[in-house]
């Protein structure tokens, strides 16, 4: 299976990172900014894109952006929390 051409972008107007395949939103990770932390509240991958690694690529890009902005992350979203548990190199971003 070929890897999807995926572009992950912050959409601050909607308070979420969006994983785009062309113009289609394949998935998103919603957040709120509170006290210097980006609080991830919900992640969703469209059924048509399940099983293509969209969620993992979305999580990585979102957390890379959090790191680049000098913020911390709070993983209220179970998907983001589980992803960070599997990727210990991102655990330093998580606010206890």
Coordinates of N, CA, C and O in Angstrom, one line a residue:
X1 N 0.8 -1.2 0.0 CA 0.0 0.0 0.0 C 0.9 1.2 0.0 O 1.8 1.4 0.8
X2 N 0.6 2.2 -0.9 CA 1.4 3.4 -1.0 C 1.0 4.3 0.2 O -0.1 4.4 0.6
X3 N 2.1 5.0 0.6 CA 1.8 6.0 1.7 C 1.1 7.2 1.1 O 1.3 7.7 0.0
X4 N 0.1 7.7 1.9 CA -0.7 8.8 1.5 C 0.1 10.1 1.5 O 1.0 10.3 2.3
X5 N -0.2 10.9 0.5 CA 0.4 12.3 0.5 C -0.4 13.1 1.6 O -1.6 13.4 1.4
X6 N 0.2 13.3 2.7 CA -0.5 13.9 3.8 C 0.2 15.2 4.2 O 1.4 15.3 4.4
X7 N -0.6 16.2 4.4 CA -0.1 17.5 4.9 C -0.8 17.9 6.2 O -2.0 17.9 6.2
X8 N 0.0 18.0 7.3 CA -0.6 18.4 8.6 C -0.4 19.8 8.8 O 0.8 20.3 8.8
X9 N -1.4 20.6 9.1 CA -1.4 22.0 9.4 C -2.2 22.4 10.6 O -3.2 21.8 10.9
X10 N -1.6 23.4 11.3 CA -2.4 24.0 12.4 C -3.5 24.8 11.8 O -3.2 25.6 10.9
X11 N -4.7 24.7 12.3 CA -5.8 25.6 11.9 C -6.3 26.3 13.1 O -7.2 25.8 13.8
X12 N -5.6 27.4 13.5 CA -5.9 28.1 14.8 C -7.3 28.6 14.8 O -7.9 28.7 15.9
X13 N -7.9 28.9 13.7 CA -9.3 29.4 13.7 C -10.3 28.3 14.2 O -11.3 28.6 14.8
X14 N -9.9 27.0 14.0 CA -10.8 25.9 14.5 C -10.1 25.2 15.7 O -10.7 24.2 16.1
X15 N -9.0 25.7 16.2 CA -8.3 25.1 17.3 C -8.0 23.6 17.1 O -8.3 22.8 17.9
X16 N -7.4 23.3 16.0 CA -7.1 21.9 15.7 C -6.0 21.8 14.6 O -5.8 22.7 13.8
X17 N -5.3 20.7 14.7 CA -4.4 20.3 13.6 C -5.2 19.5 12.7 O -5.9 18.6 13.1
X18 N -5.0 19.7 11.4 CA -5.7 19.0 10.4 C -4.7 18.2 9.5 O -3.7 18.8 9.1
X19 N -5.1 16.9 9.3 CA -4.3 16.1 8.3 C -5.1 16.1 7.0 O -6.2 15.7 6.9
X20 N -4.4 16.7 6.0 CA -5.1 16.9 4.7 C -4.5 16.0 3.7 O -3.3 15.8 3.5
X21 N -5.4 15.4 2.9 CA -5.1 14.6 1.7 C -5.8 15.4 0.6 O -7.0 15.4 0.4
X22 N -4.9 16.2 -0.1 CA -5.5 17.1 -1.1 C -6.3 18.2 -0.3 O -5.7 18.8 0.6
X23 N -7.5 18.3 -0.6 CA -8.4 19.2 0.2 C -9.3 18.5 1.2 O -10.0 19.2 1.9
X24 N -9.2 17.2 1.2 CA -10.0 16.4 2.2 C -9.3 16.4 3.6 O -8.1 16.2 3.7
X25 N -10.1 16.7 4.6 CA -9.6 16.6 6.0 C -9.7 15.1 6.4 O -10.8 14.6 6.6
X26 N -8.5 14.4 6.4 CA -8.5 13.0 6.7 C -8.6 12.7 8.2 O -9.0 11.7 8.6
X27 N -8.2 13.7 9.0 CA -8.3 13.6 10.4 C -7.9 14.9 11.1 O -7.4 15.9 10.4
X28 N -8.2 15.0 12.4 CA -7.8 16.2 13.1 C -7.6 15.9 14.6 O -8.0 14.9 15.1
X29 N -6.8 16.8 15.2 CA -6.5 16.7 16.6 C -6.9 18.1 17.2 O -6.2 19.1 16.9
X30 N -8.0 18.1 18.0 CA -8.5 19.4 18.5 C -7.7 19.7 19.8 O -7.2 18.8 20.5
X31 N -7.6 21.0 20.1 CA -6.8 21.5 21.2 C -7.4 22.7 21.8 O -8.2 23.4 21.1
X32 N -7.0 23.0 23.0 CA -7.2 24.4 23.7 C -5.9 24.8 24.2 O -5.1 23.9 24.7
X33 N -5.6 26.1 24.2 CA -4.3 26.6 24.8 C -4.7 27.1 26.1 O -5.5 28.0 26.3
X34 N -4.0 26.6 27.2 CA -4.2 27.0 28.6 C -2.9 27.1 29.3 O -2.1 26.1 29.3
X35 N -2.6 28.3 29.8 CA -1.4 28.5 30.6 C -0.1 27.9 30.0 O 0.6 27.1 30.7
X36 N 0.2 28.2 28.8 CA 1.4 27.8 28.2 C 1.5 26.3 27.8 O 2.5 25.8 27.5
X37 N 0.3 25.7 27.7 CA 0.2 24.3 27.3 C -0.9 24.2 26.2 O -1.9 24.9 26.2
X38 N -0.6 23.3 25.3 CA -1.6 22.9 24.3 C -2.3 21.7 24.8 O -1.6 20.6 24.9
X39 N -3.5 21.8 25.1 CA -4.3 20.7 25.7 C -5.1 20.0 24.6 O -6.0 20.5 24.0
X40 N -4.6 18.7 24.3 CA -5.3 18.0 23.2 C -6.5 17.3 23.8 O -6.5 16.6 24.8
X41 N -7.7 17.6 23.2 CA -9.0 17.1 23.7 C -9.6 16.0 22.9 O -10.4 15.2 23.5
X42 N -9.3 15.9 21.6 CA -10.0 14.9 20.8 C -9.2 14.7 19.5 O -8.8 15.7 18.9
X43 N -9.1 13.5 19.1 CA -8.5 13.2 17.8 C -9.4 12.3 17.0 O -10.0 11.4 17.6
X44 N -9.6 12.6 15.8 CA -10.5 11.8 14.9 C -9.9 11.6 13.6 O -9.3 12.5 13.0
X45 N -9.9 10.4 13.1 CA -9.5 10.0 11.7 C -10.8 9.6 11.0 O -11.5 8.7 11.4
X46 N -11.0 10.2 9.8 CA -12.1 9.8 9.0 C -12.0 8.3 8.6 O -11.0 7.8 8.3
X47 N -13.2 7.6 8.6 CA -13.2 6.2 8.3 C -12.5 5.8 7.0 O -11.9 4.8 6.9
X48 N -12.6 6.7 6.0 CA -12.0 6.4 4.7 C -10.5 6.4 4.8 O -9.9 5.8 3.9
X49 N -9.9 6.9 5.8 CA -8.5 7.0 6.0 C -7.9 6.1 7.1 O -6.7 6.2 7.4
X50 N -8.8 5.4 7.8 CA -8.3 4.5 8.8 C -7.3 3.5 8.3 O -7.5 3.0 7.1
X51 N -6.3 3.1 9.1 CA -5.4 2.1 8.7 C -4.3 2.6 7.7 O -3.5 1.7 7.2
X52 N -4.2 3.9 7.5 CA -3.2 4.4 6.6 C -2.1 5.2 7.4 O -1.3 6.0 6.8
X53 N -2.1 5.1 8.7 CA -1.1 5.9 9.5 C -1.4 7.3 9.7 O -0.5 8.1 10.2
X54 N -2.6 7.8 9.4 CA -3.0 9.2 9.5 C -2.9 9.7 11.0 O -2.3 10.7 11.2
X55 N -3.4 8.9 11.9 CA -3.4 9.3 13.3 C -2.0 9.5 13.8 O -1.7 10.5 14.5
X56 N -1.1 8.5 13.6 CA 0.2 8.7 14.1 C 1.0 9.8 13.5 O 1.7 10.5 14.2
X57 N 0.8 10.0 12.2 CA 1.5 11.2 11.5 C 0.9 12.5 12.0 O 1.7 13.5 12.2
X58 N -0.4 12.5 12.3 CA -1.0 13.7 12.8 C -0.5 14.0 14.2 O -0.1 15.1 14.5
X59 N -0.4 13.0 15.1 CA 0.1 13.2 16.4 C 1.6 13.7 16.4 O 1.9 14.6 17.1
X60 N 2.4 13.0 15.6 CA 3.8 13.4 15.5 C 3.9 14.9 15.1 O 4.7 15.7 15.7
X61 N 3.2 15.3 14.0 CA 3.3 16.6 13.5 C 2.8 17.6 14.5 O 3.4 18.7 14.7
X62 N 1.7 17.3 15.2 CA 1.2 18.2 16.2 C 2.1 18.4 17.3 O 2.4 19.6 17.7
X63 N 2.7 17.3 17.8 CA 3.6 17.4 18.9 C 4.9 18.1 18.5 O 5.6 18.8 19.3
X64 N 5.4 17.9 17.3 CA 6.6 18.6 16.8 C 6.3 20.1 16.8 O 7.2 20.9 17.1
X65 N 5.1 20.5 16.4 CA 4.8 21.9 16.4 C 4.7 22.4 17.8 O 5.2 23.6 18.1
X66 N 4.2 21.7 18.8 CA 4.2 22.1 20.2 C 5.6 22.3 20.6 O 5.9 23.3 21.3
X67 N 6.5 21.4 20.3 CA 7.9 21.5 20.7 C 8.5 22.8 20.1 O 9.2 23.6 20.8
X68 N 8.3 23.0 18.8 CA 8.9 24.2 18.1 C 8.4 25.5 18.7 O 9.1 26.5 18.7
X69 N 7.2 25.5 19.2 CA 6.6 26.7 19.8 C 7.1 26.9 21.2 O 6.7 27.9 21.9
X70 N 7.8 25.9 21.8 CA 8.2 26.1 23.2 C 7.1 25.8 24.2 O 7.2 26.3 25.3
X71 N 6.1 25.1 23.8 CA 4.9 24.9 24.7 C 5.1 23.5 25.3 O 6.0 22.7 24.9
X72 N 4.2 23.2 26.2 CA 4.1 21.8 26.8 C 2.7 21.3 26.2 O 1.9 22.1 25.7
X73 N 2.5 20.0 26.3 CA 1.3 19.4 25.9 C 0.6 18.7 27.1 O 1.3 18.2 28.0
X74 N -0.7 18.7 27.0 CA -1.5 17.9 28.0 C -2.4 17.0 27.1 O -3.1 17.5 26.2
X75 N -2.2 15.7 27.4 CA -2.9 14.7 26.5 C -4.2 14.3 27.2 O -4.3 13.2 27.8
X76 N -5.3 15.1 27.1 CA -6.6 14.7 27.6 C -7.2 13.7 26.6 O -8.1 12.9 27.0
X77 N -6.8 13.7 25.4 CA -7.3 12.8 24.4 C -6.6 11.5 24.5 O -5.4 11.4 24.6
X78 N -7.4 10.4 24.6 CA -6.8 9.1 24.8 C -5.9 8.6 23.7 O -4.9 8.0 23.9
X79 N -6.2 9.1 22.4 CA -5.3 8.7 21.3 C -3.9 9.3 21.5 O -2.9 8.7 21.3
X80 N -3.9 10.6 21.7 CA -2.6 11.3 21.9 C -1.8 10.7 23.1 O -0.6 10.5 23.0
X81 N -2.5 10.5 24.2 CA -1.9 9.9 25.4 C -1.3 8.6 25.1 O -0.1 8.3 25.4
X82 N -2.0 7.7 24.4 CA -1.4 6.4 24.0 C -0.3 6.5 23.0 O 0.7 5.8 23.2
X83 N -0.4 7.4 22.1 CA 0.7 7.6 21.1 C 2.0 8.0 21.9 O 3.1 7.5 21.6
X84 N 1.9 9.0 22.8 CA 3.1 9.4 23.5 C 3.7 8.3 24.4 O 4.9 8.2 24.5
X85 N 2.8 7.5 24.9 CA 3.3 6.3 25.7 C 4.2 5.4 24.8 O 5.2 4.8 25.3
X86 N 3.8 5.3 23.5 CA 4.6 4.4 22.6 C 5.8 5.1 22.0 O 6.6 4.5 21.4
X87 N 5.9 6.4 22.2 CA 7.0 7.2 21.7 C 7.7 8.0 22.8 O 7.4 9.2 23.0
X88 N 8.5 7.4 23.6 CA 9.1 8.0 24.8 C 9.9 9.3 24.5 O 10.0 10.2 25.3
X89 N 10.3 9.5 23.2 CA 11.1 10.7 22.9 C 10.1 12.0 22.9 O 10.6 13.1 22.8
X90 N 8.8 11.8 23.1 CA 7.9 12.9 23.2 C 7.4 13.1 24.6 O 6.7 14.1 24.8
X91 N 7.8 12.2 25.5 CA 7.2 12.3 26.9 C 7.7 13.6 27.6 O 7.0 14.0 28.5
X92 N 8.8 14.2 27.2 CA 9.3 15.4 27.8 C 8.4 16.6 27.6 O 8.4 17.6 28.3
X93 N 7.5 16.5 26.5 CA 6.6 17.5 26.2 C 5.4 17.5 27.1 O 4.7 18.6 27.2
X94 N 5.1 16.4 27.7 CA 3.8 16.2 28.4 C 3.9 16.9 29.8 O 4.8 16.6 30.6
X95 N 3.0 17.8 30.1 CA 2.9 18.4 31.4 C 2.3 17.4 32.4 O 1.3 16.8 32.1
X96 N 3.0 17.2 33.5 CA 2.5 16.2 34.5 C 1.1 16.6 35.0 O 0.8 17.8 35.1

